[in-house]
Tab-separated table of C-alpha atoms in Angstrom:
chain	number	residue	atom	x	y	z
A	1	SER	CA	3.790	2.273	-19.328
A	2	LEU	CA	3.690	1.627	-15.545
A	3	GLN	CA	2.687	-1.972	-16.213
A	4	ASP	CA	5.367	-2.458	-18.865
A	5	SER	CA	8.116	-1.097	-16.615
A	6	GLY	CA	7.050	-3.114	-13.543
A	7	GLN	CA	6.175	-0.038	-11.489
A	8	ILE	CA	2.782	-1.268	-10.257
A	9	VAL	CA	3.455	-2.916	-6.908
A	10	TYR	CA	0.020	-3.094	-5.250
A	11	ARG	CA	-3.508	-3.616	-6.536
A	12	TYR	CA	-6.782	-3.733	-4.655
A	13	ALA	CA	-7.714	-7.409	-4.203
A	14	ASP	CA	-11.487	-7.262	-4.105
A	15	GLU	CA	-13.008	-3.811	-3.947
A	16	ASN	CA	-11.716	-0.751	-5.752
A	17	PRO	CA	-12.706	1.941	-3.238
A	18	ASN	CA	-11.483	4.926	-5.230
A	19	GLY	CA	-12.141	3.701	-8.768
A	20	SER	CA	-8.475	3.649	-9.760
A	21	LEU	CA	-7.565	2.394	-13.216
A	22	ASP	CA	-6.967	-1.379	-13.228
A	23	ARG	CA	-7.356	-1.488	-9.392
A	24	ILE	CA	-3.919	0.138	-8.928
A	25	ALA	CA	-3.208	0.920	-5.264
A	26	GLY	CA	0.568	1.468	-5.252
A	27	ILE	CA	3.331	2.371	-7.676
A	28	VAL	CA	7.085	2.897	-7.446
A	29	SER	CA	9.384	5.263	-9.254
A	30	ARG	CA	11.518	3.897	-12.083
A	31	SER	CA	14.436	3.538	-9.659
A	32	GLY	CA	12.218	1.662	-7.179
A	33	ARG	CA	13.250	4.005	-4.364
A	34	VAL	CA	10.010	5.995	-4.063
A	35	LEU	CA	6.691	4.315	-3.274
A	36	GLY	CA	3.297	5.958	-3.628
A	37	LEU	CA	0.285	4.336	-1.960
A	38	MET	CA	-3.380	5.237	-1.965
A	39	PRO	CA	-4.596	3.045	0.925
A	40	HIS	CA	-2.537	4.914	3.590
A	41	PRO	CA	-1.287	1.983	5.703
A	42	GLU	CA	0.127	4.382	8.291
A	43	ARG	CA	-3.444	5.090	9.368
A	44	ALA	CA	-4.222	1.467	10.231
A	45	VAL	CA	-1.612	0.380	12.757
A	46	ASP	CA	-3.178	1.115	16.134
A	47	ARG	CA	-6.395	-0.591	17.227
A	48	GLU	CA	-7.523	2.288	19.457
A	49	LEU	CA	-6.991	4.964	16.812
A	50	THR	CA	-8.480	3.042	13.885
A	51	HIS	CA	-11.542	1.391	15.378
A	52	HIS	CA	-9.855	-1.988	15.935
A	53	SER	CA	-8.058	-2.186	12.578
A	54	THR	CA	-4.391	-3.054	12.177
A	55	ASP	CA	-4.581	-3.871	8.469
A	56	GLY	CA	-1.690	-1.520	7.658
A	57	LEU	CA	0.710	-2.965	10.200
A	58	LYS	CA	1.883	-5.830	7.994
A	59	ILE	CA	3.352	-3.569	5.315
A	60	TRP	CA	5.428	-1.696	7.905
A	61	GLN	CA	6.680	-4.981	9.362
A	62	GLN	CA	7.743	-6.070	5.869
A	63	PHE	CA	9.652	-2.809	5.368
A	64	LEU	CA	11.533	-3.396	8.630
A	65	GLU	CA	12.506	-6.892	7.495
A	66	LEU	CA	14.190	-5.355	4.432
A	67	LEU	CA	16.494	-3.213	6.569
């Protein structure tokens, strides 16, 4: 039903690190106001804290552009 209602917003591109059904990584509520993510982008925004990874920074920049 998530697929039919357009609530799947992110899928893992290559690997499926947690074995989620159909590579689902993020879903939104029916209203689209609540987002649930498995990859935890907030943990990958600072090179010193994340061993040189800023992979999560792009999603936060995109959120700011929507404001």
